[in-house]
Short mmCIF file of C-alpha atoms in Angstrom, two decimals:
data_model
loop_
_atom_site.label_atom_id
_atom_site.label_comp_id
_atom_site.label_asym_id
_atom_site.label_seq_id
_atom_site.Cartn_x
_atom_site.Cartn_y
_atom_site.Cartn_z
CA MET J 1 91.74 195.51 146.49
CA LYS J 2 88.47 193.65 148.79
CA MET J 3 89.00 190.05 150.06
CA TYR J 4 86.17 187.41 150.96
CA SER J 5 87.17 184.94 153.75
CA GLU J 6 87.10 181.23 153.07
CA GLN J 7 83.28 181.29 153.72
CA GLU J 8 82.38 184.40 151.94
CA SER J 9 84.49 182.82 149.09
CA ASP J 10 81.85 180.02 149.33
CA LEU J 11 79.04 182.07 149.08
CA VAL J 12 80.17 184.01 146.01
CA LEU J 13 80.35 180.61 144.72
CA GLN J 14 77.27 179.09 145.38
CA LYS J 15 74.95 182.21 145.03
CA ASN J 16 76.57 183.98 141.87
CA ASP J 17 75.63 182.57 138.07
CA GLU J 18 78.58 185.24 136.92
CA LYS J 19 82.68 183.72 136.58
CA VAL J 20 84.29 184.01 139.51
CA ASN J 21 88.02 184.75 139.77
CA ILE J 22 90.50 181.76 141.94
CA ALA J 23 93.52 182.19 143.09
CA ILE J 24 95.52 179.04 143.91
CA LEU J 25 98.74 178.64 145.81
CA CYS J 26 101.04 175.84 144.48
CA GLU J 27 104.06 173.93 145.51
CA TYR J 28 106.21 172.19 142.44
CA ASP J 29 109.33 170.31 141.67
CA GLY J 30 110.72 172.03 138.66
CA THR J 31 113.13 169.25 137.80
CA ASP J 32 111.16 167.29 134.93
CA TYR J 33 109.44 170.20 133.35
CA LEU J 34 110.67 172.70 130.74
CA GLY J 35 109.07 175.53 133.43
CA TRP J 36 106.14 177.75 134.14
CA GLN J 37 105.18 178.94 130.96
CA SER J 38 103.09 176.69 128.38
CA GLN J 39 104.79 176.34 125.28
CA LYS J 40 103.69 174.36 122.08
CA ASN J 41 103.72 170.55 123.07
CA ASN J 42 106.22 171.03 125.70
CA LYS J 43 105.60 169.55 129.42
CA THR J 44 105.17 172.79 131.59
CA ILE J 45 103.41 173.55 134.78
CA GLN J 46 101.15 175.83 133.96
CA GLU J 47 99.75 173.45 131.04
CA LYS J 48 99.64 170.86 133.68
CA ILE J 49 97.38 172.52 136.00
CA GLN J 50 95.28 174.24 133.28
CA ASN J 51 94.53 170.47 132.35
CA ALA J 52 93.42 169.30 135.55
CA ILE J 53 91.15 172.53 135.48
CA PHE J 54 89.79 171.43 132.35
CA ALA J 55 89.55 167.73 134.07
CA ILE J 56 86.99 169.39 137.18
CA THR J 57 85.45 172.28 135.28
CA ASN J 58 85.17 171.28 131.78
CA GLU J 59 86.69 174.77 131.25
CA LYS J 60 89.45 175.40 128.88
CA VAL J 61 91.09 178.65 130.81
CA THR J 62 93.81 180.92 130.77
CA LEU J 63 96.16 180.56 134.13
CA TYR J 64 98.22 184.09 134.92
CA GLY J 65 100.96 183.58 136.80
CA SER J 66 102.76 185.38 139.22
CA SER J 67 106.43 183.95 138.14
CA ARG J 68 107.78 182.27 135.06
CA THR J 69 110.18 180.04 136.53
CA ASP J 70 112.46 178.80 134.23
CA ALA J 71 113.06 175.01 133.71
CA GLY J 72 114.17 172.74 136.61
CA VAL J 73 113.27 175.95 138.90
CA HIS J 74 111.38 174.97 142.17
CA ALA J 75 108.18 176.95 143.68
CA LYS J 76 106.93 176.37 147.31
CA GLY J 77 104.60 179.37 146.95
CA HIS J 78 103.67 180.10 143.19
CA VAL J 79 100.52 182.39 142.78
CA SER J 80 98.03 181.92 139.49
CA ASN J 81 94.37 182.72 138.94
CA PHE J 82 92.22 182.02 136.58
CA ILE J 83 88.59 183.28 135.43
CA SER J 84 85.78 180.31 135.85
CA GLY J 85 82.21 179.25 136.13
CA CYS J 86 83.27 176.38 138.84
CA LYS J 87 80.55 175.67 140.91
CA ILE J 88 82.86 173.47 143.08
CA PRO J 89 83.37 174.90 146.96
CA VAL J 90 86.38 177.12 146.68
CA ASN J 91 87.70 175.16 149.54
CA LYS J 92 87.64 171.83 147.63
CA ILE J 93 89.46 173.27 144.69
CA PRO J 94 92.79 172.09 145.80
CA LEU J 95 92.33 168.37 146.79
CA ALA J 96 89.79 168.29 143.57
CA LEU J 97 93.38 169.67 141.27
CA ASN J 98 96.10 167.25 143.05
CA SER J 99 93.55 164.27 142.19
CA ASN J 100 94.25 165.26 138.39
CA LEU J 101 97.56 166.81 138.65
CA PRO J 102 100.71 164.48 138.59
CA ASP J 103 102.41 164.01 141.92
CA SER J 104 105.67 166.41 140.94
CA ILE J 105 102.82 169.69 141.65
CA SER J 106 100.37 170.36 144.31
CA VAL J 107 98.16 172.90 144.73
CA LYS J 108 98.32 174.26 148.70
CA LYS J 109 95.68 176.62 148.33
CA ALA J 110 92.33 178.25 146.88
CA VAL J 111 90.53 181.09 147.16
CA ILE J 112 87.99 183.58 145.74
CA VAL J 113 89.98 187.01 144.77
CA PRO J 114 88.38 190.33 142.78
CA LEU J 115 87.72 190.05 139.06
CA ASP J 116 90.54 192.46 138.40
CA PHE J 117 93.28 190.81 140.28
CA ASN J 118 95.70 189.45 138.56
CA SER J 119 98.54 187.70 140.37
CA ARG J 120 101.22 188.85 138.04
CA PHE J 121 100.60 192.40 137.87
CA GLN J 122 99.37 192.87 141.00
CA ALA J 123 102.71 191.38 143.06
CA LYS J 124 104.35 193.50 145.12
CA GLY J 125 107.14 191.56 145.82
CA LYS J 126 109.05 187.99 145.55
CA THR J 127 111.26 185.83 147.63
CA TYR J 128 113.60 183.62 146.17
CA SER J 129 115.41 181.15 148.08
CA TYR J 130 118.86 179.78 146.27
CA SER J 131 120.17 176.58 148.05
CA ILE J 132 124.13 175.66 147.84
CA TYR J 133 125.39 172.29 148.98
CA ASN J 134 128.96 173.45 150.17
CA SER J 135 131.08 170.30 150.35
CA PRO J 136 134.06 168.77 148.72
CA ILE J 137 131.54 165.40 147.76
CA ARG J 138 128.86 165.92 145.94
CA PRO J 139 124.87 165.46 147.31
CA ALA J 140 122.92 162.07 146.12
CA ILE J 141 119.64 162.78 147.94
CA ASP J 142 119.38 166.68 146.91
CA ARG J 143 121.16 166.79 143.87
CA PHE J 144 117.55 168.02 142.13
CA ARG J 145 117.72 171.01 144.89
CA LYS J 146 120.84 172.03 145.63
CA HIS J 147 123.63 173.46 143.29
CA HIS J 148 127.23 171.61 144.86
CA ILE J 149 130.39 173.95 145.13
CA PRO J 150 132.77 171.71 146.25
CA GLN J 151 135.54 174.74 147.56
CA ILE J 152 134.82 176.23 150.75
CA LEU J 153 132.57 179.44 150.72
CA ASP J 154 133.56 182.38 153.29
CA ALA J 155 129.77 182.70 154.47
CA SER J 156 131.04 186.26 156.52
CA LEU J 157 132.28 187.62 152.39
CA MET J 158 128.80 186.67 151.37
CA ARG J 159 127.21 188.31 153.91
CA GLU J 160 129.46 191.51 153.17
CA ALA J 161 128.75 191.44 149.50
CA SER J 162 125.01 190.71 149.68
CA ASP J 163 124.58 194.03 151.71
CA LYS J 164 125.61 195.83 148.93
CA ILE J 165 123.47 194.49 146.69
CA CYS J 166 119.94 195.51 148.86
CA GLY J 167 118.20 198.74 147.83
CA GLU J 168 116.70 200.37 144.33
CA HIS J 169 119.86 200.19 141.89
CA ASP J 170 119.66 199.82 138.02
CA PHE J 171 120.88 195.98 138.04
CA SER J 172 121.41 195.88 134.46
CA SER J 173 124.53 194.04 135.03
CA PHE J 174 122.39 191.21 137.02
CA MET J 175 120.34 190.42 134.54
CA ALA J 176 120.54 187.63 131.19
CA SER J 177 122.14 189.30 128.59
CA ASN J 178 119.55 190.25 125.61
CA SER J 179 116.85 190.84 127.77
CA GLU J 180 114.25 193.20 126.82
CA VAL J 181 112.66 195.11 129.43
CA LYS J 182 111.15 198.72 130.18
CA SER J 183 112.77 199.15 133.07
CA THR J 184 116.12 197.55 134.91
CA VAL J 185 115.30 199.44 138.21
CA ARG J 186 114.31 196.88 140.97
CA ASN J 187 114.57 197.03 144.44
CA ILE J 188 116.43 194.32 146.76
CA TYR J 189 114.65 194.65 150.39
CA SER J 190 116.40 191.86 151.88
CA ILE J 191 119.45 188.99 151.66
CA GLU J 192 119.67 186.63 154.10
CA ILE J 193 122.46 183.77 154.52
CA ILE J 194 121.65 181.31 156.47
CA ASP J 195 124.59 178.90 156.82
CA LYS J 196 124.27 175.25 158.11
CA ARG J 197 126.92 173.64 156.12
CA PRO J 198 127.12 171.88 154.30
CA ASP J 199 123.73 173.53 153.39
CA ILE J 200 124.02 177.43 152.66
CA THR J 201 121.20 179.10 151.34
CA ILE J 202 120.73 182.75 150.16
CA TYR J 203 117.05 184.48 150.74
CA VAL J 204 116.51 186.72 148.24
CA ARG J 205 113.54 189.14 149.11
CA GLY J 206 112.58 192.33 146.32
CA ASN J 207 110.00 194.15 144.46
CA GLY J 208 110.75 192.52 141.01
CA PHE J 209 113.53 190.42 139.29
CA LEU J 210 115.14 190.47 135.76
CA TYR J 211 115.85 187.77 134.02
CA ASN J 212 118.12 185.44 135.75
CA MET J 213 118.50 188.05 138.33
CA VAL J 214 118.38 185.65 141.25
CA ARG J 215 121.17 183.02 140.02
CA ILE J 216 123.48 185.96 138.90
CA ILE J 217 123.25 187.18 142.66
CA ALA J 218 123.69 183.85 144.05
CA GLY J 219 126.70 183.37 141.77
CA THR J 220 127.95 187.22 142.56
CA LEU J 221 127.83 186.27 146.15
CA CYS J 222 129.30 182.58 145.54
CA TYR J 223 132.55 184.65 143.60
CA ALA J 224 132.72 186.94 146.99
CA GLY J 225 132.73 183.95 149.15
CA LEU J 226 135.36 182.07 146.64
CA GLY J 227 137.46 185.20 147.13
CA LYS J 228 137.10 185.83 143.54
CA ILE J 229 135.78 189.06 144.09
CA GLU J 230 135.79 191.58 146.70
CA PRO J 231 132.62 192.91 148.57
CA GLY J 232 134.06 196.31 148.10
CA GLN J 233 133.99 195.57 144.10
CA ILE J 234 129.98 194.93 144.16
CA ASP J 235 128.98 198.96 144.05
CA ASP J 236 130.96 199.18 140.60
CA ILE J 237 129.97 196.36 139.21
CA ILE J 238 125.74 197.74 139.58
CA LYS J 239 127.81 201.45 138.02
CA SER J 240 129.23 199.59 135.36
CA GLY J 241 125.31 198.04 133.85
CA ASP J 242 128.29 194.95 132.67
CA ARG J 243 126.83 191.85 132.63
CA ARG J 244 130.45 190.37 132.43
CA LEU J 245 131.55 191.87 135.78
CA SER J 246 129.12 190.05 138.00
CA GLY J 247 129.39 186.09 138.68
CA LYS J 248 127.89 183.46 136.72
CA THR J 249 124.87 182.36 136.36
CA LEU J 250 124.44 179.31 138.87
CA PRO J 251 121.96 176.37 137.47
CA ALA J 252 118.31 176.70 137.92
CA ASN J 253 118.29 173.69 140.20
CA GLY J 254 118.68 175.73 143.30
CA LEU J 255 116.01 177.78 142.48
CA CYS J 256 113.19 178.24 144.49
CA LEU J 257 109.92 180.63 144.68
CA GLU J 258 109.15 180.33 148.20
CA GLU J 259 106.66 183.19 148.49
CA VAL J 260 104.81 186.09 146.32
CA TYR J 261 103.37 189.03 148.48
CA TYR J 262 100.40 191.16 147.82
CA ASP J 263 98.67 193.88 149.36
CA SER J 264 96.94 191.90 151.23
CA ASP J 265 97.44 188.76 152.72
CA ILE J 266 95.66 186.78 149.98
CA PHE J 267 95.93 183.30 151.34
CA ASN J 268 95.89 184.03 155.20
CA ILE J 269 99.14 182.35 155.44
CA ALA J 270 100.24 183.40 158.80
CA ARG J 271 104.07 185.10 159.13
CA MET Y 1 139.65 147.27 167.18
CA LYS Y 2 142.87 149.43 165.75
CA MET Y 3 142.03 152.12 163.57
CA TYR Y 4 144.36 154.15 161.40
CA SER Y 5 144.19 158.11 160.53
CA GLU Y 6 143.99 159.48 157.44
CA GLN Y 7 148.03 159.42 157.10
CA GLU Y 8 148.73 156.00 158.60
CA SER Y 9 145.95 155.03 156.68
CA ASP Y 10 147.94 156.72 153.46
CA LEU Y 11 150.75 155.22 154.56
CA VAL Y 12 149.56 151.28 154.96
CA LEU Y 13 148.41 151.69 151.60
CA GLN Y 14 151.55 152.76 150.15
CA LYS Y 15 154.21 150.40 152.05
CA ASN Y 16 151.84 147.07 152.18
CA ASP Y 17 151.61 145.09 148.94
CA GLU Y 18 149.04 142.87 150.72
CA LYS Y 19 145.39 143.42 150.11
CA VAL Y 20 143.77 146.12 152.75
CA ASN Y 21 140.24 146.26 154.04
CA ILE Y 22 138.30 149.59 152.96
CA ALA Y 23 135.24 151.00 154.80
CA ILE Y 24 132.99 153.62 152.38
CA LEU Y 25 130.57 156.19 154.28
CA CYS Y 26 127.82 156.51 151.35
CA GLU Y 27 124.51 158.60 150.99
CA TYR Y 28 121.84 158.02 148.51
CA ASP Y 29 119.03 158.27 147.31
CA GLY Y 30 116.87 154.89 147.06
CA THR Y 31 114.22 155.86 145.07
CA ASP Y 32 115.50 154.27 141.61
CA TYR Y 33 116.57 151.58 143.77
CA LEU Y 34 115.59 147.52 144.36
CA GLY Y 35 117.54 148.43 147.29
CA TRP Y 36 120.62 147.53 148.68
CA GLN Y 37 121.58 144.30 148.26
CA SER Y 38 122.95 142.58 144.56
CA GLN Y 39 119.91 140.68 142.86
CA LYS Y 40 120.56 139.00 139.17
CA ASN Y 41 120.11 142.19 136.62
CA ASN Y 42 118.93 144.45 139.26
CA LYS Y 43 119.39 147.52 139.72
CA THR Y 44 121.09 147.88 143.25
CA ILE Y 45 123.09 150.24 145.14
CA GLN Y 46 125.84 147.33 145.78
CA GLU Y 47 125.78 146.65 142.51
CA LYS Y 48 126.46 150.51 141.38
CA ILE Y 49 129.23 150.66 143.83
CA GLN Y 50 131.14 147.90 142.70
CA ASN Y 51 130.99 148.48 139.39
CA ALA Y 52 132.24 152.31 140.63
CA ILE Y 53 135.23 149.69 142.35
CA PHE Y 54 136.01 147.71 139.78
CA ALA Y 55 136.12 151.08 137.31
CA ILE Y 56 138.83 153.04 139.51
CA THR Y 57 140.89 149.19 140.74
CA ASN Y 58 140.12 146.94 137.75
CA GLU Y 59 139.09 144.10 140.88
CA LYS Y 60 135.73 142.35 141.19
CA VAL Y 61 135.31 142.82 144.85
CA THR Y 62 132.30 142.00 147.18
CA LEU Y 63 131.37 144.76 149.18
CA TYR Y 64 130.08 143.91 152.68
CA GLY Y 65 127.42 146.23 153.51
CA SER Y 66 125.97 147.23 156.90
CA SER Y 67 122.25 147.50 155.97
CA ARG Y 68 120.38 146.24 153.03
CA THR Y 69 118.23 148.98 152.82
CA ASP Y 70 115.13 148.05 151.15
CA ALA Y 71 113.43 149.20 147.27
CA GLY Y 72 113.08 153.15 147.94
CA VAL Y 73 114.83 153.36 151.09
CA HIS Y 74 117.79 156.31 151.35
CA ALA Y 75 120.98 156.45 153.32
CA LYS Y 76 122.99 159.46 154.72
CA GLY Y 77 124.89 157.08 156.09
CA HIS Y 78 125.82 153.99 155.21
CA VAL Y 79 128.60 151.57 155.61
CA SER Y 80 130.46 149.15 153.82
CA ASN Y 81 133.69 147.42 153.13
CA PHE Y 82 135.56 145.54 150.63
CA ILE Y 83 139.04 143.90 150.66
CA SER Y 84 141.34 145.76 147.56
CA GLY Y 85 144.84 145.85 146.91
CA CYS Y 86 143.88 149.23 145.41
CA LYS Y 87 146.90 151.32 145.41
CA ILE Y 88 144.95 154.84 145.25
CA PRO Y 89 145.77 156.86 148.75
CA VAL Y 90 142.67 156.32 150.18
CA ASN Y 91 141.31 160.08 150.45
CA LYS Y 92 140.85 159.81 146.94
CA ILE Y 93 138.73 156.99 146.63
CA PRO Y 94 135.84 159.14 147.65
CA LEU Y 95 135.97 161.24 144.42
CA ALA Y 96 137.31 158.35 142.30
CA LEU Y 97 134.31 156.58 142.89
CA ASN Y 98 131.94 159.13 142.83
CA SER Y 99 133.22 160.28 139.11
CA ASN Y 100 132.28 156.44 138.46
CA LEU Y 101 128.80 156.25 140.21
CA PRO Y 102 125.31 157.55 139.17
CA ASP Y 103 124.09 161.06 140.72
CA SER Y 104 121.82 159.21 143.56
CA ILE Y 105 124.59 157.80 145.28
CA SER Y 106 127.69 159.33 146.73
CA VAL Y 107 130.49 158.20 148.66
CA LYS Y 108 131.30 160.53 151.22
CA LYS Y 109 134.16 159.05 153.07
CA ALA Y 110 136.62 156.09 152.64
CA VAL Y 111 138.88 154.89 155.33
CA ILE Y 112 141.78 151.89 156.04
CA VAL Y 113 140.31 149.50 158.63
CA PRO Y 114 141.79 145.95 160.37
CA LEU Y 115 141.57 143.29 157.63
CA ASP Y 116 138.92 141.32 160.27
CA PHE Y 117 136.82 144.27 159.96
CA ASN Y 118 132.84 143.54 158.87
CA SER Y 119 130.32 146.28 158.33
CA ARG Y 120 127.81 144.46 159.25
CA PHE Y 121 128.95 142.22 162.16
CA GLN Y 122 131.01 144.62 164.00
CA ALA Y 123 128.28 147.57 164.08
CA LYS Y 124 126.87 148.17 167.40
CA GLY Y 125 123.84 150.23 166.58
CA LYS Y 126 122.34 152.21 164.10
CA THR Y 127 120.16 155.32 163.74
CA TYR Y 128 116.84 155.23 161.46
CA SER Y 129 115.01 158.08 160.65
CA TYR Y 130 111.37 158.04 159.08
CA SER Y 131 109.82 161.31 157.67
CA ILE Y 132 106.33 162.77 157.62
CA TYR Y 133 104.82 165.16 155.73
CA ASN Y 134 101.56 165.91 157.73
CA SER Y 135 99.14 168.22 156.24
CA PRO Y 136 95.87 167.57 154.38
CA ILE Y 137 97.49 169.13 150.76
CA ARG Y 138 100.61 166.17 149.79
CA PRO Y 139 103.89 167.40 149.60
CA ALA Y 140 105.54 167.70 145.84
CA ILE Y 141 109.28 168.65 146.12
CA ASP Y 142 109.49 165.99 149.16
CA ARG Y 143 107.19 163.21 147.56
CA PHE Y 144 110.36 160.65 147.57
CA ARG Y 145 111.41 161.13 151.00
CA LYS Y 146 108.39 161.90 153.17
CA HIS Y 147 105.29 159.55 153.69
CA HIS Y 148 101.95 161.78 153.32
CA ILE Y 149 99.46 161.31 156.46
CA PRO Y 150 96.54 164.07 155.87
CA GLN Y 151 95.18 163.65 159.37
CA ILE Y 152 96.40 165.48 162.35
CA LEU Y 153 99.03 164.06 164.22
CA ASP Y 154 98.89 164.43 167.68
CA ALA Y 155 102.70 164.64 168.67
CA SER Y 156 102.38 163.93 172.52
CA LEU Y 157 100.60 160.69 171.96
CA MET Y 158 103.60 159.53 169.73
CA ARG Y 159 105.92 160.48 172.35
CA GLU Y 160 103.90 158.50 174.84
CA ALA Y 161 103.73 155.75 172.62
CA SER Y 162 107.53 155.63 171.77
CA ASP Y 163 108.87 155.56 175.09
CA LYS Y 164 106.77 152.39 176.10
CA ILE Y 165 109.34 150.94 173.17
CA CYS Y 166 112.01 151.94 173.62
CA GLY Y 167 114.60 149.33 176.14
CA GLU Y 168 115.12 145.83 175.00
CA HIS Y 169 111.91 143.80 174.19
CA ASP Y 170 111.22 141.11 172.22
CA PHE Y 171 109.63 142.81 169.18
CA SER Y 172 108.22 140.02 167.14
CA SER Y 173 105.02 142.13 166.87
CA PHE Y 174 106.96 144.82 165.07
CA MET Y 175 108.61 142.30 162.41
CA ALA Y 176 107.63 141.97 158.88
CA SER Y 177 105.50 138.23 159.06
CA ASN Y 178 107.25 135.21 158.18
CA SER Y 179 111.05 136.58 158.88
CA GLU Y 180 113.34 133.89 159.57
CA VAL Y 181 115.63 135.65 162.34
CA LYS Y 182 117.68 133.61 165.32
CA SER Y 183 116.05 136.48 168.06
CA THR Y 184 113.65 138.93 168.25
CA VAL Y 185 115.10 140.32 171.28
CA ARG Y 186 116.55 144.04 169.95
CA ASN Y 187 117.79 147.21 172.21
CA ILE Y 188 115.59 150.51 171.43
CA TYR Y 189 117.80 153.49 172.80
CA SER Y 190 116.10 156.06 172.12
CA ILE Y 191 113.29 157.35 169.94
CA GLU Y 192 113.09 161.07 168.99
CA ILE Y 193 110.13 162.80 167.24
CA ILE Y 194 110.82 166.32 165.64
CA ASP Y 195 107.37 168.08 165.36
CA LYS Y 196 108.03 171.06 162.89
CA ARG Y 197 104.62 171.13 161.32
CA PRO Y 198 103.80 169.77 158.20
CA ASP Y 199 107.49 167.59 159.06
CA ILE Y 200 107.06 165.52 161.96
CA THR Y 201 110.61 163.32 161.55
CA ILE Y 202 110.91 159.90 163.75
CA TYR Y 203 114.55 158.92 164.76
CA VAL Y 204 115.13 155.40 166.16
CA ARG Y 205 118.38 154.14 167.69
CA GLY Y 206 118.79 151.09 168.70
CA ASN Y 207 121.60 147.85 168.65
CA GLY Y 208 119.73 146.50 165.46
CA PHE Y 209 116.38 146.54 163.91
CA LEU Y 210 114.46 143.55 162.86
CA TYR Y 211 113.07 143.64 159.14
CA ASN Y 212 110.74 146.22 158.30
CA MET Y 213 110.88 146.81 162.08
CA VAL Y 214 111.43 151.12 161.84
CA ARG Y 215 108.01 151.23 159.59
CA ILE Y 216 106.34 149.03 161.83
CA ILE Y 217 107.37 151.10 164.78
CA ALA Y 218 106.69 154.48 162.85
CA GLY Y 219 103.02 153.19 161.55
CA THR Y 220 102.41 152.07 165.56
CA LEU Y 221 103.49 155.10 166.75
CA CYS Y 222 101.33 157.32 164.17
CA TYR Y 223 98.23 154.49 165.11
CA ALA Y 224 99.12 156.69 168.17
CA GLY Y 225 98.95 159.66 167.36
CA LEU Y 226 95.53 159.14 165.61
CA GLY Y 227 94.16 157.80 168.51
CA LYS Y 228 93.77 154.61 166.62
CA ILE Y 229 95.77 152.91 169.44
CA GLU Y 230 96.54 154.31 173.29
CA PRO Y 231 99.98 154.87 174.27
CA GLY Y 232 99.03 152.02 177.46
CA GLN Y 233 98.41 149.29 174.85
CA ILE Y 234 102.22 149.17 173.63
CA ASP Y 235 103.02 146.83 176.50
CA ASP Y 236 100.82 144.73 175.78
CA ILE Y 237 101.66 144.66 171.72
CA ILE Y 238 104.92 144.04 172.58
CA LYS Y 239 103.84 141.20 175.35
CA SER Y 240 101.72 139.41 172.81
CA GLY Y 241 104.15 139.15 169.92
CA ASP Y 242 101.41 139.49 167.43
CA ARG Y 243 102.45 141.46 164.59
CA ARG Y 244 98.46 141.85 163.56
CA LEU Y 245 98.25 144.26 167.15
CA SER Y 246 100.65 146.61 166.22
CA GLY Y 247 100.65 149.67 163.42
CA LYS Y 248 100.58 149.18 159.69
CA THR Y 249 104.27 148.74 158.07
CA LEU Y 250 104.70 152.49 156.32
CA PRO Y 251 105.85 152.57 152.62
CA ALA Y 252 109.76 152.65 152.08
CA ASN Y 253 110.27 156.31 150.90
CA GLY Y 254 109.99 157.92 154.43
CA LEU Y 255 113.04 155.69 155.33
CA CYS Y 256 116.65 156.64 155.53
CA LEU Y 257 119.39 155.20 157.42
CA GLU Y 258 121.08 158.21 159.50
CA GLU Y 259 124.16 156.48 160.82
CA VAL Y 260 125.74 153.58 162.06
CA TYR Y 261 127.95 152.74 165.12
CA TYR Y 262 130.80 150.98 165.82
CA ASP Y 263 132.90 150.53 168.78
CA SER Y 264 135.27 153.53 167.53
CA ASP Y 265 134.13 156.72 165.40
CA ILE Y 266 135.59 155.27 162.14
CA PHE Y 267 135.12 157.70 159.88
CA ASN Y 268 136.12 161.08 162.21
CA ILE Y 269 132.58 162.25 162.63
CA ALA Y 270 132.52 164.69 165.05
CA ARG Y 271 128.87 164.33 166.86
#
């Protein structure tokens, strides 16, 4: 997949009368939205950004999203793309869109990508975080971004359990019941648990995720951390394919899409 | 000042029919409030906590606050106290109050203190933080807690300027105009600047603060970081006593009361 530098992107936009494919990197606070994907007459992030694109280009585009985050889920690195005849230099697009977006959504970068690029189908992997506030007392300032668990979590048991989840497995038992999907096999590359009490943050990196999968993984790790299941049971839970054996689906507020990976570093983010 | 252990506090509450003085440690998200101090028919943090105390004790108390934070200002460690005949064991008070408080306010600890303790007049010092999001692009998730500055700040210039502010001075030029106060002399013990771009956090610790003083100090340090004033000018700005020479008052959303200090560590917080 050929990528353009920011300067080349500008040239593409200025020289070419044809349409171009623009990828954008977004941060959003999902608290007040019904999720990413447009729904009739409902407040979604896709809708808000499409409206902002219309405001600056006069084009009614479809914005293709890498992840259809649920209501209340946040993103620090959501990627999406749209086809446009827009003549605005690509490096001006973030500020132009941001001045037409609510404060809870911010476009951080925009780049020109090949016409056949699709932010969802070409994604090679994603990192999600799940944030827990582990204290007998509930949080106030971070109430929309951390899930409160009052009982003490044992982080070493959580890590033991997370080691068993990593790898390529059929994750049927970590998928919301009644989801329809071609394959339930996914590869979890790594799970990292950062323990800075009262904050415990779980970072899950994988090639893809089933519906509610990160929230169920987080719930299962918390069951391990509370002693409700033993880390050794994880193998059997995976083998069973039985959703009833894994932990509960933790609420949306703790979940955040951190990053989406492609063959090349399309936004030039140093890692 | 004699302090009681948590167990002794319980005994005091159970044995004594007299009223006791209860100090509470609170966290709050100031976004939706008109500040700490009660005002007629307005939404304030003091009002909400007094109502919660009434709900659990049936007593209409006055809650004495260590700091009258302004509208939109947050707190992680606000201290206040009230006199009560309440018979609830002191370690149960936080959860009892929290179940009667909005999610944006959380009581973290409660302890019995001597009857003559006043959270405001006995405070020996306070730490405030001022959080800046230093990036060309505005923040979305942290928009209510960080002040956005798009131009690049030079943290070393900010630190040079902060060194000049530390110490005991007449801080008239760092006080909102027309404030009425007996003395404008305060002692700033330390200013720490944590630079983790895009986040820059300024921690200011002092024996007391004039009206808007931390927000003006933060504004002045940002002027230094932007090259609008030189660190060497700070001495003259202090000497002048002229509010017009210091930096602008930064907005409330970046400010947070981190901690209030007393002669003894009343909440047994290990530092």
